[in-house]
Tab-separated table of C-alpha atoms and ligand atoms in Angstrom:
chain	number	residue	atom	x	y	z
A	1	MET	CA	-2.163	9.433	9.144
A	2	THR	CA	-3.875	6.137	8.573
A	3	SER	CA	-3.438	5.773	4.825
A	4	GLU	CA	-5.829	3.949	2.250
A	5	PRO	CA	-6.083	0.468	2.824
A	6	THR	CA	-4.321	-1.316	-0.434
A	7	ALA	CA	-5.959	-4.496	-1.510
A	8	LEU	CA	-3.897	-7.432	-1.034
A	9	GLU	CA	-4.258	-8.676	-4.350
A	10	ALA	CA	-2.189	-5.592	-5.482
A	11	TYR	CA	0.897	-7.042	-3.718
A	12	ALA	CA	1.251	-9.933	-6.352
A	13	ASP	CA	2.621	-7.743	-8.699
A	14	VAL	CA	5.674	-6.869	-6.440
A	15	ALA	CA	5.805	-9.691	-4.017
A	16	GLY	CA	4.878	-12.449	-6.302
A	17	ARG	CA	1.857	-14.478	-6.270
A	18	GLU	CA	2.917	-17.313	-4.238
A	19	VAL	CA	3.043	-15.238	-0.732
A	20	ILE	CA	-0.274	-13.831	-1.174
A	21	GLU	CA	-1.823	-17.345	-1.500
A	22	GLN	CA	0.208	-18.691	1.590
A	23	VAL	CA	-1.167	-15.669	3.521
A	24	ARG	CA	-4.794	-16.467	2.246
A	25	GLN	CA	-4.449	-20.166	3.334
A	26	LEU	CA	-2.989	-19.382	6.660
A	27	ALA	CA	-5.529	-16.810	7.190
A	28	SER	CA	-8.474	-19.168	6.416
A	29	ARG	CA	-7.385	-21.287	9.496
A	30	ILE	CA	-7.719	-18.283	11.844
A	31	ARG	CA	-10.754	-16.580	10.387
A	32	ASP	CA	-12.517	-13.986	12.791
A	33	LEU	CA	-9.785	-14.425	15.301
A	34	ARG	CA	-9.733	-11.459	17.500
A	35	VAL	CA	-6.330	-9.970	17.312
A	36	VAL	CA	-5.125	-6.810	19.274
A	37	HIS	CA	-1.759	-5.019	18.782
A	38	VAL	CA	-0.727	-2.454	21.282
A	39	ASN	CA	2.156	-0.290	21.253
A	40	SER	CA	2.427	3.378	22.530
A	41	THR	CA	2.403	5.803	19.535
A	42	ARG	CA	0.464	6.173	16.267
A	43	GLU	CA	2.824	8.301	14.840
A	44	GLY	CA	6.640	8.110	14.436
A	45	GLY	CA	9.216	5.332	14.308
A	46	GLY	CA	9.285	1.958	12.738
A	47	VAL	CA	6.616	0.341	14.858
A	48	ALA	CA	3.718	2.750	14.252
A	49	GLU	CA	4.762	2.773	10.296
A	50	ILE	CA	4.184	-1.082	10.229
A	51	LEU	CA	1.161	-1.297	12.341
A	52	HIS	CA	-0.681	1.369	10.090
A	53	ARG	CA	-0.227	-0.981	6.904
A	54	LEU	CA	-0.281	-4.353	8.617
A	55	VAL	CA	-3.625	-3.938	10.620
A	56	PRO	CA	-5.866	-3.079	7.655
A	57	LEU	CA	-4.286	-6.358	5.758
A	58	MET	CA	-5.030	-8.466	8.684
A	59	GLN	CA	-8.556	-6.983	8.298
A	60	GLN	CA	-8.900	-7.806	5.008
A	61	LEU	CA	-7.844	-11.325	5.299
A	62	GLY	CA	-10.832	-11.803	7.872
A	63	LEU	CA	-9.337	-11.407	11.001
A	64	ALA	CA	-11.052	-9.104	13.557
A	65	ALA	CA	-7.687	-7.190	13.945
A	66	SER	CA	-7.327	-3.877	16.089
A	67	TRP	CA	-4.728	-1.658	17.282
A	68	GLU	CA	-4.569	0.198	20.493
A	69	ILE	CA	-2.161	2.314	22.357
A	70	VAL	CA	-0.992	3.205	25.730
A	71	MET	CA	-0.404	6.825	26.699
A	72	GLY	CA	1.029	8.612	29.497
A	73	GLU	CA	2.346	11.639	31.127
A	74	GLU	CA	5.890	12.836	30.230
A	75	SER	CA	7.066	11.064	33.163
A	76	TYR	CA	6.050	7.949	31.696
A	77	TYR	CA	7.661	8.513	28.412
A	78	ARG	CA	10.893	9.388	30.319
A	79	THR	CA	11.033	5.987	32.094
A	80	THR	CA	10.176	4.166	28.876
A	81	LYS	CA	12.821	6.045	26.694
A	82	ALA	CA	15.152	4.908	29.834
A	83	PHE	CA	14.034	1.514	29.377
A	84	HIS	CA	14.847	1.767	25.403
A	85	ASN	CA	18.152	3.246	25.937
A	86	GLY	CA	18.946	0.628	28.822
A	87	LEU	CA	17.983	-2.219	26.519
A	88	GLN	CA	20.208	-0.897	23.760
A	89	GLY	CA	23.055	-0.858	26.519
A	90	THR	CA	23.378	2.493	27.920
A	91	PRO	CA	23.710	2.446	31.620
A	92	VAL	CA	20.612	4.531	32.802
A	93	GLN	CA	19.355	5.072	36.357
A	94	LEU	CA	15.655	3.478	36.955
A	95	ASP	CA	14.360	5.089	39.938
A	96	GLU	CA	11.691	3.800	42.159
A	97	MET	CA	9.443	6.658	41.756
A	98	GLY	CA	9.681	6.381	38.036
A	99	LEU	CA	9.068	2.634	38.041
A	100	ARG	CA	6.104	3.356	40.123
A	101	ARG	CA	4.549	6.032	37.847
A	102	PHE	CA	5.356	3.747	34.843
A	103	GLU	CA	3.237	0.929	36.376
A	104	ALA	CA	0.667	3.171	37.651
A	105	THR	CA	0.237	4.487	34.096
A	106	VAL	CA	0.212	1.317	32.559
A	107	ALA	CA	-2.703	0.146	35.355
A	108	ASP	CA	-4.783	3.401	34.268
A	109	ASN	CA	-4.363	2.209	30.232
A	110	ALA	CA	-5.396	-1.345	31.634
A	111	ASP	CA	-8.668	-0.011	32.868
A	112	ARG	CA	-9.516	1.506	29.575
A	113	LEU	CA	-8.326	-1.487	27.713
A	114	ARG	CA	-9.002	-4.609	29.567
A	115	ASP	CA	-12.435	-5.776	27.896
A	116	VAL	CA	-10.931	-5.826	24.707
A	117	LEU	CA	-7.398	-7.272	25.671
A	118	GLU	CA	-9.102	-9.787	27.759
A	119	GLY	CA	-11.619	-10.937	25.055
A	120	ALA	CA	-9.090	-11.299	22.355
A	121	ASP	CA	-7.573	-14.271	21.233
A	122	VAL	CA	-4.295	-12.872	20.341
A	123	VAL	CA	-2.582	-9.961	21.675
A	124	PHE	CA	0.941	-8.510	20.187
A	125	ILE	CA	2.209	-6.355	22.770
A	126	HIS	CA	5.142	-4.336	20.918
A	127	ASP	CA	8.240	-3.146	22.972
A	128	PRO	CA	8.459	-2.428	26.754
A	129	GLN	CA	6.053	0.437	27.213
A	130	PRO	CA	2.762	-1.590	27.205
A	131	ALA	CA	4.381	-4.780	28.737
A	132	PRO	CA	2.670	-4.792	32.034
A	133	LEU	CA	-0.744	-5.010	30.562
A	134	LEU	CA	-0.363	-8.725	30.861
A	135	LYS	CA	-0.418	-9.119	34.551
A	136	LEU	CA	-3.212	-6.221	34.845
A	137	CYS	CA	-5.616	-8.640	32.657
A	138	PRO	CA	-6.163	-11.493	34.908
A	139	ASN	CA	-9.127	-12.948	33.029
A	140	ARG	CA	-7.556	-12.956	29.552
A	141	ARG	CA	-8.408	-16.052	27.580
A	142	GLY	CA	-6.198	-15.589	24.515
A	143	LYS	CA	-2.137	-16.150	23.720
A	144	TRP	CA	-0.126	-13.115	24.337
A	145	ILE	CA	3.036	-12.289	22.411
A	146	TRP	CA	5.579	-9.912	23.585
A	147	ARG	CA	6.927	-8.247	20.228
A	148	CYS	CA	10.480	-6.783	20.786
A	149	HIS	CA	11.622	-4.347	18.111
A	150	ILE	CA	14.675	-3.197	19.888
A	151	ASP	CA	18.218	-4.292	19.984
A	152	VAL	CA	18.536	-6.256	23.180
A	153	SER	CA	21.702	-8.383	22.511
A	154	HIS	CA	23.849	-6.402	25.107
A	155	PRO	CA	21.205	-5.033	27.313
A	156	TYR	CA	22.135	-2.873	30.698
A	157	ARG	CA	21.322	-5.678	33.203
A	158	PRO	CA	19.492	-3.976	35.720
A	159	VAL	CA	16.899	-2.716	33.209
A	160	TRP	CA	16.626	-6.060	31.551
A	161	LYS	CA	16.095	-7.950	35.063
A	162	TYR	CA	13.325	-5.683	35.640
A	163	LEU	CA	11.547	-6.023	32.204
A	164	ARG	CA	12.446	-9.797	32.027
A	165	ASN	CA	10.518	-10.333	35.124
A	166	ILE	CA	7.484	-8.877	33.237
A	167	VAL	CA	8.015	-10.457	29.973
A	168	ALA	CA	8.595	-13.830	31.203
A	169	GLY	CA	4.901	-14.335	31.924
A	170	TYR	CA	4.150	-14.281	27.956
A	171	ASP	CA	3.151	-17.280	25.780
A	172	ALA	CA	5.805	-16.183	23.356
A	173	SER	CA	8.293	-13.461	22.271
A	174	VAL	CA	9.282	-12.449	18.770
A	175	PHE	CA	12.616	-10.477	18.081
A	176	SER	CA	13.886	-9.164	15.008
A	177	LEU	CA	17.394	-10.856	14.841
A	178	PRO	CA	18.570	-14.131	16.505
A	179	ALA	CA	21.566	-11.946	18.062
A	180	PHE	CA	18.510	-10.354	20.065
A	181	ALA	CA	16.985	-13.197	21.585
A	182	GLN	CA	17.206	-13.533	25.281
A	183	PRO	CA	16.654	-16.601	27.319
A	184	LEU	CA	12.994	-16.701	28.262
A	185	PRO	CA	10.671	-19.250	29.586
A	186	HIS	CA	8.604	-19.696	26.389
A	187	PRO	CA	8.831	-19.915	22.576
A	188	GLU	CA	10.775	-17.437	20.925
A	189	TYR	CA	10.513	-16.268	17.348
A	190	ILE	CA	12.621	-14.543	14.859
A	191	VAL	CA	10.594	-12.345	12.641
A	192	PRO	CA	12.211	-9.219	10.678
A	193	PRO	CA	10.421	-6.257	10.134
A	194	SER	CA	9.255	-4.954	6.611
A	195	ILE	CA	8.283	-2.272	4.850
A	196	ASP	CA	5.065	-1.744	2.420
A	197	PRO	CA	6.067	-1.388	-1.270
A	198	LEU	CA	2.856	0.224	-2.010
A	199	SER	CA	2.658	2.906	0.821
A	200	GLN	CA	3.190	6.549	0.241
A	201	LYS	CA	6.695	6.120	1.800
A	202	ASN	CA	7.791	3.420	-0.760
A	203	MET	CA	5.615	3.580	-3.877
A	204	SER	CA	7.191	4.607	-7.130
A	205	LEU	CA	7.211	8.733	-7.857
A	206	SER	CA	7.374	10.367	-10.681
A	207	GLU	CA	10.636	12.160	-11.689
A	208	GLU	CA	8.665	15.570	-11.364
A	209	GLU	CA	7.637	15.057	-7.933
A	210	VAL	CA	11.177	14.095	-6.874
A	211	ALA	CA	12.510	17.211	-8.509
A	212	GLU	CA	9.791	19.411	-6.881
A	213	THR	CA	10.702	18.112	-3.577
A	214	CYS	CA	14.282	18.863	-3.917
A	215	THR	CA	13.482	22.346	-5.243
A	216	ARG	CA	11.251	22.990	-2.385
A	217	PHE	CA	14.180	22.310	0.082
A	218	GLY	CA	16.963	23.937	-1.782
A	219	ILE	CA	18.658	20.986	-2.881
A	220	ASP	CA	20.881	21.209	-6.197
A	221	ARG	CA	20.319	18.242	-8.166
A	222	GLU	CA	23.451	18.800	-10.065
A	223	ARG	CA	25.488	17.818	-7.152
A	224	PRO	CA	25.788	14.640	-4.986
A	225	LEU	CA	23.446	13.985	-2.070
A	226	LEU	CA	23.714	12.321	0.996
A	227	VAL	CA	20.478	11.301	3.016
A	228	GLN	CA	19.910	10.155	6.611
A	229	VAL	CA	16.256	9.635	7.544
A	230	SER	CA	15.712	9.323	11.429
A	231	ARG	CA	14.049	10.617	14.480
A	232	PHE	CA	16.545	12.893	16.244
A	233	ASP	CA	18.001	10.321	18.347
A	234	ARG	CA	21.507	9.945	19.681
A	235	PHE	CA	21.431	6.292	18.693
A	236	LYS	CA	20.943	7.243	15.113
A	237	ASP	CA	24.294	9.314	15.291
A	238	PRO	CA	23.220	12.423	13.193
A	239	VAL	CA	26.131	14.255	14.564
A	240	GLY	CA	28.773	11.402	13.317
A	241	VAL	CA	27.069	11.822	9.983
A	242	ILE	CA	27.846	15.436	9.995
A	243	ALA	CA	31.506	14.701	10.469
A	244	ALA	CA	31.398	12.277	7.650
A	245	TYR	CA	29.936	14.799	5.421
A	246	ARG	CA	32.647	17.201	6.303
A	247	GLN	CA	34.959	14.748	5.375
A	248	VAL	CA	33.783	14.051	2.030
A	249	ARG	CA	33.117	17.472	1.588
A	250	SER	CA	37.144	18.258	1.120
A	251	PHE	CA	36.774	16.133	-1.878
A	252	SER	CA	33.511	16.639	-3.461
A	253	PRO	CA	30.558	19.283	-3.354
A	254	VAL	CA	28.417	16.729	-1.913
A	255	GLN	CA	25.126	17.954	0.070
A	256	LEU	CA	23.737	16.458	3.233
A	257	VAL	CA	19.839	16.003	4.044
A	258	LEU	CA	19.299	15.084	7.905
A	259	ALA	CA	15.262	14.317	7.731
A	260	GLY	CA	13.738	13.713	10.969
A	261	GLY	CA	10.865	14.358	13.106
A	262	SER	CA	9.926	13.433	16.583
A	263	ALA	CA	7.808	10.456	17.904
A	264	THR	CA	5.237	11.477	20.371
A	265	ASP	CA	6.665	8.769	22.837
A	266	ASP	CA	10.392	10.140	22.532
A	267	PRO	CA	11.199	13.183	24.705
A	268	GLU	CA	14.956	13.538	23.894
A	269	GLY	CA	14.183	14.697	20.234
A	270	GLU	CA	14.182	18.352	20.610
A	271	ALA	CA	17.636	18.294	22.591
A	272	ILE	CA	19.476	16.159	19.897
A	273	LEU	CA	17.879	18.251	17.199
A	274	ARG	CA	19.512	21.442	18.999
A	275	GLU	CA	22.826	19.454	18.977
A	276	VAL	CA	22.559	18.814	15.207
A	277	ARG	CA	21.880	22.202	14.390
A	278	GLN	CA	24.768	23.537	16.380
A	279	ALA	CA	26.953	20.793	14.361
A	280	ALA	CA	25.815	21.854	11.104
A	281	GLY	CA	26.399	25.578	11.898
A	282	ASP	CA	25.835	27.866	9.033
A	283	ASP	CA	26.831	25.381	6.318
A	284	ALA	CA	23.877	26.031	3.573
A	285	ASP	CA	24.591	22.510	2.052
A	286	ILE	CA	23.465	20.589	5.493
A	287	HIS	CA	19.641	20.524	5.276
A	288	ILE	CA	18.448	19.710	8.478
A	289	LEU	CA	14.663	19.072	7.925
A	290	ASP	CA	12.131	18.647	10.947
A	291	LEU	CA	9.285	16.983	8.954
A	292	PRO	CA	5.516	16.230	10.309
A	293	ALA	CA	4.963	12.679	11.065
A	294	ASP	CA	2.970	12.446	7.682
A	295	ALA	CA	5.532	13.665	5.375
A	296	HIS	CA	5.821	9.951	3.785
A	297	ARG	CA	5.707	11.163	0.313
A	298	THR	CA	8.506	13.769	1.024
A	299	ILE	CA	10.595	11.046	2.433
A	300	ASN	CA	10.032	8.900	-0.125
A	301	ALA	CA	11.107	11.588	-2.805
A	302	LEU	CA	14.412	12.478	-0.661
A	303	GLN	CA	15.319	8.905	-0.627
A	304	ARG	CA	15.012	8.687	-4.290
A	305	ALA	CA	16.981	11.755	-4.762
A	306	ALA	CA	19.834	10.385	-2.768
A	307	ASP	CA	22.808	9.076	-4.460
A	308	ILE	CA	23.793	7.154	-1.166
A	309	VAL	CA	21.577	6.842	1.948
A	310	VAL	CA	23.193	7.011	5.374
A	311	GLN	CA	21.852	5.141	8.315
A	312	LYS	CA	25.197	5.597	10.676
A	313	SER	CA	23.168	4.209	13.905
A	314	THR	CA	25.537	2.852	16.730
A	315	ARG	CA	22.484	0.567	17.967
A	316	GLU	CA	19.687	-0.433	15.693
A	317	GLY	CA	16.947	-2.689	16.305
A	318	PHE	CA	16.188	-3.206	12.555
A	319	GLY	CA	16.364	0.220	10.716
A	320	LEU	CA	13.451	0.398	8.363
A	321	THR	CA	14.888	3.459	6.556
A	322	VAL	CA	17.716	0.967	5.478
A	323	THR	CA	15.021	-0.988	3.828
A	324	GLU	CA	13.438	1.890	2.296
A	325	ALA	CA	16.322	2.930	0.776
A	326	MET	CA	17.489	-0.341	-0.357
A	327	TRP	CA	13.883	-0.673	-1.922
A	328	LYS	CA	14.565	2.441	-4.033
A	329	GLY	CA	17.935	1.262	-5.382
A	330	LYS	CA	20.139	3.042	-3.170
A	331	PRO	CA	23.281	1.598	-1.532
A	332	VAL	CA	23.405	2.081	2.291
A	333	ILE	CA	26.395	2.991	4.265
A	334	GLY	CA	25.105	1.763	7.426
A	335	GLY	CA	26.375	1.436	11.171
A	336	ASP	CA	27.665	-1.964	11.917
A	337	THR	CA	25.111	-2.799	14.416
A	338	GLY	CA	21.990	-4.646	15.071
A	339	GLY	CA	19.263	-4.955	12.227
A	340	ILE	CA	21.382	-3.035	9.827
A	341	ARG	CA	23.818	-6.168	9.607
A	342	LEU	CA	20.923	-8.230	8.268
A	343	GLN	CA	20.171	-5.756	5.433
A	344	VAL	CA	23.578	-4.241	4.436
A	345	ILE	CA	25.535	-6.999	3.133
A	346	ASP	CA	29.002	-5.598	3.233
A	347	HIS	CA	30.400	-4.732	-0.341
A	348	HIS	CA	27.294	-5.782	-2.025
A	349	THR	CA	24.243	-3.951	-0.800
A	350	GLY	CA	25.964	-1.038	0.738
A	351	PHE	CA	28.996	-0.709	3.476
A	352	LEU	CA	28.887	-1.567	6.999
A	353	VAL	CA	30.982	1.158	8.936
A	354	SER	CA	31.724	2.086	12.542
A	355	THR	CA	33.190	5.481	12.601
A	356	PRO	CA	32.521	8.997	10.583
A	357	GLU	CA	36.249	8.294	8.831
A	358	GLY	CA	34.983	4.541	7.648
A	359	ALA	CA	31.701	6.247	6.275
A	360	ALA	CA	33.505	9.090	4.668
A	361	LEU	CA	35.932	6.733	2.982
A	362	ARG	CA	32.994	4.540	1.658
A	363	ILE	CA	31.065	7.694	0.435
A	364	ARG	CA	33.905	8.787	-1.489
A	365	TYR	CA	34.588	5.587	-3.038
A	366	LEU	CA	31.017	5.285	-4.147
A	367	LEU	CA	30.912	8.863	-5.513
A	368	HIS	CA	34.035	7.990	-7.672
A	369	HIS	CA	32.912	4.573	-8.751
A	370	ARG	CA	29.493	5.277	-10.170
A	371	ASP	CA	29.227	1.903	-11.939
A	372	LYS	CA	29.729	0.204	-8.570
A	373	LEU	CA	27.184	2.369	-7.060
A	374	GLN	CA	24.734	1.751	-9.675
A	375	ARG	CA	25.450	-2.300	-8.989
A	376	MET	CA	25.283	-2.001	-5.544
A	377	GLY	CA	21.967	-0.305	-5.456
A	378	GLU	CA	20.347	-2.891	-7.852
A	379	LYS	CA	21.214	-5.485	-5.513
A	380	ALA	CA	19.975	-3.680	-2.710
A	381	ARG	CA	16.582	-3.506	-4.289
A	382	GLN	CA	16.447	-6.928	-5.173
A	383	PHE	CA	17.442	-8.382	-1.532
A	384	ALA	CA	14.815	-5.927	-0.104
A	385	ARG	CA	12.198	-7.596	-2.581
A	386	GLU	CA	13.189	-11.018	-1.878
A	387	SER	CA	13.137	-10.611	2.116
A	388	PHE	CA	11.996	-7.503	3.639
A	389	LEU	CA	8.566	-6.825	2.105
A	390	LEU	CA	5.590	-6.491	4.346
A	391	THR	CA	3.606	-9.938	2.823
A	392	ARG	CA	6.516	-12.060	4.115
A	393	GLN	CA	6.039	-10.397	7.560
A	394	LEU	CA	2.391	-10.804	7.426
A	395	ARG	CA	2.964	-14.762	6.569
A	396	GLU	CA	5.328	-14.812	9.618
A	397	TYR	CA	2.884	-13.483	11.988
A	398	LEU	CA	0.012	-15.507	10.813
A	399	THR	CA	2.178	-18.655	10.887
A	400	ILE	CA	2.631	-17.849	14.362
A	401	MET	CA	-1.061	-17.067	15.218
A	402	VAL	CA	-1.794	-20.520	13.735
A	403	ALA	CA	0.844	-22.319	15.917
A	404	LEU	CA	-0.355	-20.677	19.072
A	405	THR	CA	-4.059	-21.260	18.525
A	406	HIS	CA	-3.855	-24.680	17.167
A	407	ASP	CA	-2.879	-27.990	19.314
A	408	ALA	CA	0.796	-29.547	18.284
A	409	GLY	CA	-1.142	-32.407	16.880
A	410	GLU	CA	-3.186	-30.586	14.426
A	411	ARG	CA	-1.380	-30.396	11.050
A	412	ILE	CA	-1.482	-27.486	9.032
A	413	GLU	CA	-0.616	-28.043	5.250
A	414	ILE	CA	-0.013	-24.997	3.198
A	415	ARG	CA	-0.750	-26.034	-0.621
A	416	GLN	CA	1.763	-25.126	-3.031
A	417	THR	CA	0.435	-22.987	-5.923
B	501	LIG	N1	10.392	8.400	9.644
B	501	LIG	C1	9.546	9.426	9.249
B	501	LIG	N2	9.591	10.319	9.707
B	501	LIG	C2	11.014	10.914	10.311
B	501	LIG	C3	11.731	9.819	10.576
B	501	LIG	C4	11.443	8.650	10.295
B	501	LIG	O1	8.424	8.805	8.645
B	501	LIG	O2	11.006	12.058	10.498
B	501	LIG	C5	10.039	6.831	9.359
B	501	LIG	C6	11.114	6.311	8.673
B	501	LIG	O3	10.722	6.451	7.223
B	501	LIG	C7	10.909	4.817	8.845
B	501	LIG	C8	10.612	4.985	10.390
B	501	LIG	O4	10.031	6.237	10.816
B	501	LIG	O5	9.900	4.045	8.088
B	501	LIG	C9	11.784	4.737	11.263
B	501	LIG	O6	11.922	3.220	11.491
B	501	LIG	P1	13.448	2.947	11.825
B	501	LIG	O7	13.105	1.319	12.056
B	501	LIG	O8	14.383	3.219	11.019
B	501	LIG	O9	13.725	3.377	13.167
B	501	LIG	P2	12.902	3.577	14.607
B	501	LIG	O10	12.568	5.189	14.685
B	501	LIG	O11	11.768	2.749	14.805
B	501	LIG	O12	14.146	3.459	15.695
């Protein structure tokens, strides 16, 4: 699903010229740098979403950027999902056999990737799945960065202890929020993720396309619409969203879309989807959409059709779906957790909630105060534009790469334009 590369220049209109100039100046200091990103899926989830857009922009800027993935059998994904759940605070069992298989799988991947990784100047390892690659590349010459996208503010200790051992050897780590940073023996940077305003997921769409998408899924445009877009994952609390919808429903003829899909590195999706279907029962106004990985325009249209976007997660590394909704001028009812707190400024760009009751209360309020809903949506769009666009994240990654590949004494000046 690699989308057409968009020219960097095209971002000036939405993100402003200044950031484009800064990005160009920074990149000129590290031209031809061999940069490799490694994660565990090309499809599904926020990391893949960003890399699809970020890597081509780095290439346009003259960096020799590439993207590799680690792959494994089902047991590998079961263990890495347990890491994910454990890092987000769930007590999970890590069995010896699972850990040994995990390490053996990464070792197999290392055999395939060693040349490119050892030859790279900068390697970004995303999340825990590929993390042991570092020690499997003993002749590495570049700087290795562990890029953690997960909410590790309150990890289940045994899981963090195991992973900390692995990531402590990196040259630097990057977290999405200050609250996620953990004591590690190397420089830590804070870089929130971002969305691409020009991608199929976020570009502007015609009203006809939005209407056509609604017709395709049997959504009535005369009645209010709530939308949550998420992988079917317990931390996204889709069942809690249905509970909130039911409470709103007794006051308003609202409809609900739960649009999801599964990531190839997430083995739990199907079971959660079954639970969600069961919770929805035969309510014709709950639309559970199991979408293919490349349904970007469909998701774009659904987010635009929404009156309110919900992201009622109980844990959330960042929540790109929140940014996507804000960019489309929608107020977001978001779980009071992780990266959602950075984006949903309570009472300004949306509401932070902790329970289905809280979500229902806020949804009812906004549906009855359309002027407030409108104003919140406008603020949300402005905030997303100022803080969470891809060009800002690109600038921060370039800055980190410049810092790691230059001596402390070397002064880098970015000219004001
Ligand atoms: N997404 C998608 N299809 C789906 C579910 C999600 O394209 O069925 C996209 C969504 O639009 C967003 C990303 O996947 O861009 C999810 O990122 P987020 O940070 O919200 O959550 P994660 O899945 O990484 O936990």
